[in-house]
Coordinates of C-alpha atoms in Angstrom, one line a residue:
M1 CA 0.0 0.0 0.0
P2 CA 1.5 3.4 -1.0
T3 CA 2.4 5.8 1.8
A4 CA 3.2 9.5 2.0
Q5 CA 7.0 9.9 1.8
P6 CA 8.7 12.4 4.1
Y7 CA 9.6 15.6 2.3
T8 CA 12.6 17.9 3.1
Y9 CA 12.7 21.2 1.4
S10 CA 14.4 24.6 1.5
D11 CA 13.1 28.1 1.1
G12 CA 13.8 27.9 -2.6
D13 CA 11.4 25.0 -3.1
E14 CA 8.4 27.1 -2.4
R15 CA 9.5 29.8 -4.9
S16 CA 10.1 27.2 -7.7
Y17 CA 6.9 25.2 -7.0
V18 CA 4.2 25.4 -9.7
P19 CA 0.7 24.7 -8.5
H20 CA -0.8 21.6 -10.1
P21 CA -3.6 22.4 -12.6
L22 CA -6.0 20.0 -10.8
L23 CA -5.9 22.1 -7.6
S24 CA -7.6 25.1 -9.3
F25 CA -10.3 22.8 -10.6
L26 CA -10.9 21.4 -7.1
Q27 CA -11.0 24.9 -5.6
S28 CA -14.0 25.7 -7.9
Q29 CA -16.0 22.8 -6.5
S30 CA -18.6 23.0 -3.7
Q31 CA -17.9 22.1 -0.1
N32 CA -20.3 19.2 -0.4
T33 CA -18.5 17.8 -3.4
L34 CA -15.1 18.1 -1.7
T35 CA -16.3 16.6 1.6
R36 CA -17.7 13.5 -0.3
L37 CA -14.4 13.3 -2.2
Y38 CA -12.5 13.3 1.1
Q39 CA -14.3 10.2 2.4
K40 CA -11.8 8.1 0.3
P41 CA -8.3 7.7 1.8
S42 CA -6.9 7.3 -1.7
S43 CA -8.3 10.7 -2.7
C44 CA -6.8 12.4 0.4
L45 CA -3.4 10.9 -0.2
S46 CA -3.4 11.9 -3.9
I47 CA -4.4 15.5 -3.2
F48 CA -1.8 15.7 -0.4
R49 CA 0.9 14.7 -3.0
L50 CA -0.2 17.5 -5.3
L51 CA 0.2 20.3 -2.6
A52 CA 3.1 22.5 -2.1
P53 CA 5.7 21.5 0.6
L54 CA 4.5 24.2 3.0
E55 CA 0.9 23.2 2.6
R56 CA 1.9 19.6 3.3
Q57 CA 3.8 20.6 6.4
I58 CA 0.7 22.5 7.8
I59 CA -1.4 19.4 7.3
M60 CA 1.1 17.1 9.0
N61 CA 1.4 19.5 12.0
L62 CA -2.4 19.5 12.5
L63 CA -3.2 15.9 11.5
W64 CA -2.6 14.2 14.9
L65 CA -4.1 17.0 17.0
E66 CA -7.4 16.0 18.7
S67 CA -8.5 19.6 19.1
A68 CA -8.2 22.9 17.3
I69 CA -5.0 24.9 17.8
A70 CA -5.0 28.7 18.2
A71 CA -4.2 30.5 14.9
S72 CA -1.8 32.8 16.8
T73 CA 0.2 29.7 18.0
M74 CA 0.7 28.5 14.4
A75 CA 1.5 32.0 13.3
A76 CA 4.2 32.3 16.0
W77 CA 6.2 29.5 14.2
V78 CA 6.4 31.6 11.0
T79 CA 9.2 33.9 10.2
R80 CA 8.6 37.4 9.0
E81 CA 10.0 36.5 5.5
G82 CA 7.7 33.5 5.3
K83 CA 4.4 35.1 6.4
K84 CA 3.2 35.8 2.8
L85 CA 3.8 32.1 1.8
Y86 CA 2.1 30.9 5.0
D87 CA -1.0 33.1 4.4
E88 CA -1.1 31.9 0.8
A89 CA -0.9 28.3 1.9
L90 CA -3.8 28.8 4.4
T91 CA -5.9 30.4 1.7
I92 CA -5.4 27.4 -0.7
L93 CA -6.1 24.9 2.0
S94 CA -9.3 26.8 2.9
R95 CA -10.4 26.9 -0.7
L96 CA -9.9 23.1 -0.9
N97 CA -12.0 22.8 2.3
I98 CA -9.1 21.0 4.0
L99 CA -8.6 23.7 6.6
P100 CA -11.8 25.7 7.2
N101 CA -11.0 29.4 7.2
S102 CA -10.9 30.8 10.7
A103 CA -9.0 33.7 12.3
V104 CA -9.2 32.2 15.8
K105 CA -8.8 28.4 15.6
L106 CA -7.2 26.1 13.1
A107 CA -8.4 22.5 12.6
L108 CA -8.5 20.1 9.7
N109 CA -11.7 19.1 8.0
A110 CA -12.9 16.1 10.1
T111 CA -13.6 14.0 7.1
F112 CA -10.3 14.7 5.5
K113 CA -8.4 14.1 8.7
S114 CA -10.0 10.8 9.4
A115 CA -9.5 9.5 5.8
F116 CA -5.9 10.8 5.5
R117 CA -5.0 9.2 8.8
Q118 CA -6.2 5.9 7.4
A119 CA -4.2 6.4 4.2
I120 CA -0.8 6.9 5.9
T121 CA -1.3 4.2 8.5
G122 CA -2.2 1.5 6.0
G123 CA -6.0 1.6 6.2
G124 CA -8.7 2.4 3.7
S125 CA -9.4 1.0 0.2
F126 CA -7.0 1.4 -2.6
G127 CA -8.7 -0.9 -5.0
V128 CA -9.7 -4.5 -4.7
P129 CA -7.0 -6.9 -6.0
A130 CA -8.5 -9.6 -8.3
E131 CA -8.7 -13.0 -6.7
K132 CA -7.1 -15.9 -8.6
D133 CA -9.1 -18.8 -9.9
D134 CA -8.3 -21.9 -11.8
R135 CA -9.2 -20.3 -15.1
H136 CA -7.0 -17.3 -14.6
D137 CA -4.1 -19.2 -13.0
K138 CA -3.4 -20.8 -16.4
R139 CA -2.7 -17.3 -17.8
Q140 CA 0.6 -15.6 -17.3
P141 CA 0.3 -12.4 -15.4
V142 CA 0.8 -9.3 -17.5
E143 CA 4.5 -8.1 -17.5
L144 CA 5.5 -4.6 -16.8
E145 CA 7.1 -4.3 -20.2
A146 CA 3.8 -5.2 -21.9
L147 CA 1.9 -2.6 -19.7
D148 CA 4.5 0.1 -20.6
G149 CA 4.3 -0.8 -24.3
F150 CA 0.5 -0.6 -24.2
A151 CA 0.5 2.8 -22.5
L152 CA 3.2 4.2 -24.8
E153 CA 1.3 2.9 -27.9
R154 CA -2.0 4.4 -26.8
W155 CA -0.5 7.7 -25.8
E156 CA 1.5 8.2 -29.0
T157 CA -1.6 7.3 -31.0
I158 CA -3.4 10.3 -29.5
L159 CA -0.5 12.6 -30.2
H160 CA 0.1 11.2 -33.7
Y161 CA -3.6 11.8 -34.5
M162 CA -3.2 15.5 -33.5
V163 CA -0.4 16.1 -36.1
S164 CA -1.8 13.8 -38.9
S165 CA -4.6 14.5 -41.3
G166 CA -6.8 11.6 -40.2
T167 CA -10.5 11.7 -40.9
G168 CA -11.7 10.3 -37.5
V169 CA -12.8 12.6 -34.7
L170 CA -11.6 12.6 -31.2
F171 CA -14.1 14.7 -29.3
L172 CA -11.9 15.3 -26.3
L173 CA -9.1 16.9 -28.4
Q174 CA -11.6 19.1 -30.2
R175 CA -13.3 20.2 -27.0
S176 CA -10.0 21.0 -25.3
G177 CA -9.1 23.4 -28.2
L178 CA -6.1 21.3 -29.2
M179 CA -7.7 20.6 -32.6
A180 CA -10.2 22.5 -34.6
S181 CA -12.0 22.4 -37.9
L182 CA -11.5 25.4 -40.1
H183 CA -14.2 26.1 -42.8
N184 CA -15.7 22.7 -42.4
S185 CA -12.4 21.0 -43.2
A186 CA -10.9 18.0 -41.4
L187 CA -9.7 18.5 -37.8
Q188 CA -6.3 20.2 -37.7
I189 CA -3.9 20.9 -34.8
T190 CA -4.2 24.4 -33.3
S191 CA -1.7 26.7 -31.8
A192 CA -2.7 25.4 -28.4
G193 CA -2.3 21.9 -29.7
F194 CA 1.3 22.5 -30.8
Q195 CA 2.1 24.1 -27.5
F196 CA 0.6 21.0 -25.9
L197 CA 3.2 18.9 -27.8
L198 CA 6.0 20.9 -26.1
H199 CA 4.8 20.0 -22.6
S200 CA 5.9 16.9 -20.7
P201 CA 3.8 13.8 -20.9
H202 CA 2.7 14.3 -17.3
D203 CA 1.4 17.8 -18.1
Q204 CA -0.2 16.6 -21.3
L205 CA -2.1 13.9 -19.5
W206 CA -3.4 16.2 -16.9
D207 CA -4.5 18.7 -19.5
L208 CA -6.7 16.0 -21.1
L209 CA -7.9 14.7 -17.8
L210 CA -9.0 18.1 -16.7
Q211 CA -11.0 18.5 -19.9
Y212 CA -12.4 15.0 -19.2
L213 CA -13.6 16.2 -15.8
H214 CA -15.4 19.1 -17.4
L215 CA -17.0 16.7 -19.9
A216 CA -18.0 14.4 -17.0
E217 CA -20.1 17.1 -15.6
E218 CA -21.8 17.8 -18.9
R219 CA -22.5 14.0 -19.3
Q220 CA -24.1 14.1 -15.9
M221 CA -21.6 11.7 -14.4
D222 CA -20.9 11.8 -10.7
L223 CA -17.8 14.0 -10.4
V224 CA -16.9 12.6 -7.0
E225 CA -16.9 9.1 -8.5
V226 CA -14.8 10.2 -11.5
L227 CA -12.2 12.0 -9.3
G228 CA -12.2 9.2 -6.8
F229 CA -11.5 6.6 -9.4
I230 CA -8.7 8.7 -10.9
F231 CA -7.1 9.2 -7.5
M232 CA -7.5 5.5 -6.6
L233 CA -5.7 4.5 -9.9
S234 CA -2.8 6.8 -8.8
T235 CA -2.3 4.8 -5.6
M236 CA -2.5 1.3 -7.1
E237 CA 0.4 -1.0 -7.6
L238 CA 1.9 -1.2 -11.1
G239 CA 1.7 -4.7 -12.6
R240 CA -1.1 -5.9 -10.3
E241 CA -4.6 -6.9 -11.5
Y242 CA -7.6 -5.4 -9.8
S243 CA -11.3 -6.4 -9.8
T244 CA -14.1 -4.4 -11.3
E245 CA -16.7 -5.9 -9.1
N246 CA -16.7 -3.2 -6.5
L247 CA -16.7 -0.3 -8.9
S248 CA -19.7 2.0 -9.3
G249 CA -21.7 2.3 -12.5
T250 CA -19.9 5.6 -13.3
Q251 CA -16.5 4.1 -12.7
K252 CA -17.2 1.0 -14.9
A253 CA -18.3 3.4 -17.7
M254 CA -14.9 5.2 -17.3
L255 CA -13.0 2.0 -18.0
E256 CA -13.4 2.2 -21.8
D257 CA -12.3 5.9 -21.8
L258 CA -9.3 5.3 -19.6
R259 CA -8.4 2.2 -21.7
D260 CA -8.3 4.4 -24.8
Y261 CA -6.1 6.9 -23.1
G262 CA -3.7 4.2 -22.0
L263 CA -4.3 4.5 -18.3
I264 CA -5.5 1.0 -17.8
W265 CA -5.1 -2.4 -19.5
Q266 CA -7.6 -5.2 -19.9
R267 CA -7.3 -8.5 -21.7
K268 CA -10.6 -7.7 -23.4
P269 CA -13.3 -5.0 -23.0
S270 CA -15.7 -7.3 -21.1
S271 CA -13.0 -8.5 -18.7
R272 CA -13.8 -8.2 -15.0
R273 CA -10.1 -7.3 -14.2
F274 CA -7.9 -4.5 -15.1
S275 CA -4.3 -3.4 -14.5
P276 CA -3.3 0.3 -14.1
T277 CA -0.4 1.3 -16.4
R278 CA 2.5 3.6 -15.5
L279 CA 0.5 6.5 -16.9
A280 CA -2.1 6.0 -14.1
T281 CA 0.2 5.1 -11.1
T282 CA 2.3 8.2 -11.6
L283 CA -0.6 10.7 -11.9
T284 CA 0.1 12.3 -8.5
S285 CA 3.8 11.5 -8.2
S286 CA 7.0 13.0 -9.6
S287 CA 8.0 9.8 -11.4
P288 CA 8.0 9.8 -15.2
P289 CA 4.6 8.6 -16.6
L290 CA 6.2 6.9 -19.7
P291 CA 9.1 4.4 -19.6
T292 CA 12.5 4.9 -21.1
S293 CA 12.1 3.0 -24.4
T294 CA 14.6 0.3 -25.3
G295 CA 13.4 0.0 -28.8
T296 CA 13.1 2.3 -31.7
S297 CA 9.3 2.6 -31.9
S298 CA 9.2 5.5 -29.5
G299 CA 12.1 7.3 -30.9
P300 CA 15.2 8.7 -29.1
Q301 CA 14.8 10.0 -25.6
E302 CA 17.2 12.9 -26.0
G303 CA 17.5 15.7 -28.6
F304 CA 17.5 14.4 -32.2
I305 CA 17.4 17.5 -34.4
I306 CA 20.3 19.2 -36.1
L307 CA 19.6 22.5 -37.9
E308 CA 22.1 24.1 -40.2
T309 CA 22.5 27.7 -41.3
N310 CA 21.3 26.7 -44.8
Y311 CA 17.9 25.8 -43.2
R312 CA 18.6 22.1 -43.7
V313 CA 17.1 19.9 -40.9
Y314 CA 18.5 16.5 -40.0
A315 CA 16.3 14.5 -37.6
Y316 CA 17.8 11.3 -36.2
T317 CA 14.6 9.4 -35.5
D318 CA 12.4 6.8 -36.9
N319 CA 9.5 7.7 -34.6
P320 CA 6.3 8.3 -36.8
L321 CA 5.1 10.9 -34.2
Q322 CA 8.2 13.0 -34.2
T323 CA 8.3 12.8 -38.0
A324 CA 4.7 13.9 -38.2
V325 CA 5.4 16.9 -35.9
L326 CA 8.4 18.0 -38.1
N327 CA 6.1 17.7 -41.1
L328 CA 4.0 20.6 -39.7
F329 CA 6.7 23.1 -40.4
V330 CA 9.5 21.3 -42.4
T331 CA 9.5 20.2 -46.0
L332 CA 10.6 16.6 -45.8
K333 CA 12.8 15.4 -48.6
Y334 CA 14.4 12.1 -47.6
R335 CA 13.7 9.3 -45.2
F336 CA 16.2 6.6 -44.1
P337 CA 15.8 3.9 -41.4
N338 CA 16.9 6.3 -38.6
L339 CA 17.2 9.7 -40.3
V340 CA 14.8 12.2 -41.8
V341 CA 16.1 15.1 -43.9
G342 CA 14.2 18.2 -44.8
S343 CA 14.4 22.0 -45.1
I344 CA 12.6 24.9 -43.4
T345 CA 11.2 26.9 -46.2
R346 CA 8.9 29.9 -46.6
D347 CA 6.1 27.7 -47.7
S348 CA 6.5 25.2 -44.9
V349 CA 6.5 27.9 -42.3
K350 CA 3.5 29.7 -43.9
K351 CA 1.6 26.4 -43.8
A352 CA 2.4 26.1 -40.1
L353 CA 1.4 29.7 -39.4
S354 CA -1.9 29.1 -41.3
N355 CA -2.7 26.4 -38.7
G356 CA -2.2 28.8 -35.8
I357 CA 1.4 27.7 -35.0
T358 CA 3.6 30.7 -34.1
A359 CA 7.2 31.3 -35.0
D360 CA 8.2 31.2 -31.3
Q361 CA 6.6 27.8 -30.9
I362 CA 8.5 26.5 -33.9
I363 CA 11.8 27.8 -32.5
S364 CA 10.9 26.5 -29.0
Y365 CA 10.3 23.0 -30.5
L366 CA 13.7 23.1 -32.3
V367 CA 15.4 24.2 -29.1
T368 CA 13.7 21.6 -26.9
H369 CA 14.7 18.7 -29.2
A370 CA 18.1 20.0 -30.4
H371 CA 20.7 17.2 -30.8
P372 CA 23.5 17.0 -28.1
Q373 CA 26.0 18.0 -30.8
M374 CA 24.2 21.3 -31.3
R375 CA 24.1 21.9 -27.5
R376 CA 27.9 22.0 -27.6
N377 CA 27.4 25.5 -29.2
V378 CA 26.3 26.8 -25.8
I379 CA 29.6 25.6 -24.2
F380 CA 31.4 27.9 -26.6
K381 CA 28.9 30.7 -25.9
N382 CA 27.4 30.5 -29.3
P383 CA 23.6 30.4 -30.0
L384 CA 22.0 27.0 -29.8
L385 CA 20.2 27.5 -33.1
P386 CA 21.6 29.6 -36.0
V387 CA 20.5 33.2 -35.5
T388 CA 19.8 33.7 -39.2
V389 CA 17.3 30.8 -39.3
Q390 CA 15.5 32.1 -36.1
D391 CA 15.3 35.6 -37.6
Q392 CA 14.0 34.4 -40.9
I393 CA 11.3 32.3 -39.3
R394 CA 10.1 35.4 -37.4
L395 CA 10.3 37.5 -40.5
W396 CA 8.1 35.1 -42.4
E397 CA 5.6 35.4 -39.5
L398 CA 5.7 39.2 -39.8
E399 CA 5.0 39.0 -43.5
R400 CA 1.7 37.3 -42.7
N401 CA 0.9 39.8 -40.0
R402 CA 1.6 43.0 -42.0
L403 CA -2.1 43.7 -42.5
K404 CA -4.7 43.6 -39.7
S405 CA -8.4 44.0 -40.4
Q406 CA -10.8 45.5 -37.8
E407 CA -14.4 46.4 -38.2
G408 CA -15.5 50.0 -37.5
Y409 CA -16.9 53.2 -38.9
L410 CA -15.4 56.1 -40.9
Y411 CA -16.4 59.5 -39.7
T412 CA -16.0 62.3 -42.3
A413 CA -17.7 65.4 -43.9
F414 CA -17.5 67.5 -40.8
A415 CA -18.8 71.1 -41.2
S416 CA -15.8 72.7 -39.6
Q417 CA -12.4 72.0 -38.1
A418 CA -13.9 72.8 -34.7
D419 CA -16.6 70.1 -35.1
Y420 CA -14.1 67.6 -36.2
E421 CA -11.7 68.2 -33.3
F422 CA -14.6 68.2 -30.8
V423 CA -15.9 64.8 -31.9
L424 CA -12.3 63.4 -32.3
N425 CA -11.3 64.4 -28.8
Y426 CA -14.5 62.7 -27.4
A427 CA -13.7 59.5 -29.3
K428 CA -10.1 59.6 -28.0
E429 CA -11.4 59.8 -24.5
L430 CA -13.4 56.7 -25.1
G431 CA -10.2 55.0 -26.5
V432 CA -12.0 53.9 -29.8
V433 CA -10.0 55.8 -32.4
L434 CA -8.1 53.4 -34.7
W435 CA -6.9 55.9 -37.4
E436 CA -7.2 59.7 -38.1
N437 CA -6.4 62.1 -40.8
P438 CA -6.6 65.8 -39.7
T439 CA -5.9 67.1 -43.2
K440 CA -9.1 65.5 -44.6
R441 CA -11.0 65.9 -41.3
C442 CA -11.8 62.2 -40.9
F443 CA -11.1 59.4 -38.5
F444 CA -11.9 55.7 -38.1
G445 CA -13.5 54.4 -34.9
S446 CA -14.0 50.9 -33.6
L447 CA -17.3 49.1 -33.9
E448 CA -17.7 49.1 -30.1
G449 CA -17.5 52.9 -29.9
H450 CA -19.9 53.7 -32.7
A451 CA -23.1 53.9 -30.6
N452 CA -21.5 56.4 -28.2
I453 CA -20.0 58.6 -31.0
K454 CA -23.2 58.6 -32.9
G455 CA -25.2 59.6 -29.9
F456 CA -22.7 62.4 -29.1
I457 CA -22.9 63.8 -32.6
E458 CA -26.7 63.7 -32.5
R459 CA -26.8 65.5 -29.2
R460 CA -24.4 68.2 -30.4
T461 CA -26.4 68.6 -33.6
Q462 CA -29.7 69.0 -31.7
A463 CA -28.1 71.5 -29.3
G464 CA -26.8 73.6 -32.2
S465 CA -30.1 73.7 -34.0
S466 CA -32.0 74.8 -30.8

């Protein structure tokens, strides 16, 4: 059974800590939803793992107290420099309904305290291991390598779909804004989708799971059951089979979705057993969610791109996913068993820009996946990527952004210079002037400011006539 590991940290850890995206989602939930969620020890342990070190320390200091402690007593332990971090930690714990907000007494939520005590002392339910019978004893247990291969294949299938021109539809990718259909065309990767590819697999997985949680509410699924099952998966043992008998109807319905995402493995869809993959068991830990590949199917684990000053690209990979990503902004010319050769051209960059991919994202991808040989440039204090190529990619982007259209109204034919300046100054006060030409007594205002400008001119005209 997994337990909470002791954590030692310094002042710098709090400054470098980045809040987990799930925490903001949980903070938006009602107290009733959070209290129901905290009834499960696995949920309490998983949320505890996601918190910042200081928030964890506050919880551990209060966990074994049988009565509330004075807020002033806790505050006395805090240095002057750490008071801001301490107050922020109390605010987050209060929003999560772990530590009810009080200026007098501090005490953990009773439901959370009870369940979390069970979690770290070996109690509570973390999934029901499947019992062996004669029929299943004849089968060999699934090996970790097979689970890792299944998770890797499923996850790369999702990523490869994003960068390919397939005709199928993955609703979750579309709803999350990672893919979109332009002018009734096939789904294509968006700027957000390309940025998604630059994230770590752990961040990518949580981005999709957060969208899945939003969809669960729309599908009228019990959010507490959905969250509870995800948290329970994160505390299960890799390589072990678990029974589906004690799962709720909502959680059984999730099995198919989670199988498609590579979080669980089943021998067949109707199986009454499942095994969590490494993607699931590392959801709330700092361990990598995907294994280090020993084969070639998942591509190299370090940088693999060499970019020359003549815009020629050499990619030492045979991974279809990485090749498909390069094809978004590189004109591919040759393919060998472990090498792809292409060039960055004006047309290839314009194609990427038309899909919403920015010049900075292209450069960021090249930097992230630069070959170790290129990283030697930094040792000699040279740029990692050729500066001429970086500048040219940005210039091609500026070419596309030279003209910018905006709807509005042109105001002209003023009776006098005084009338023109009077109305123009009023429009400038509103901040709606997009262009002006004093010589011709005209200016162009935004669509949002037209009603106010029109009303101002009519009032001035009526006042002049009377």
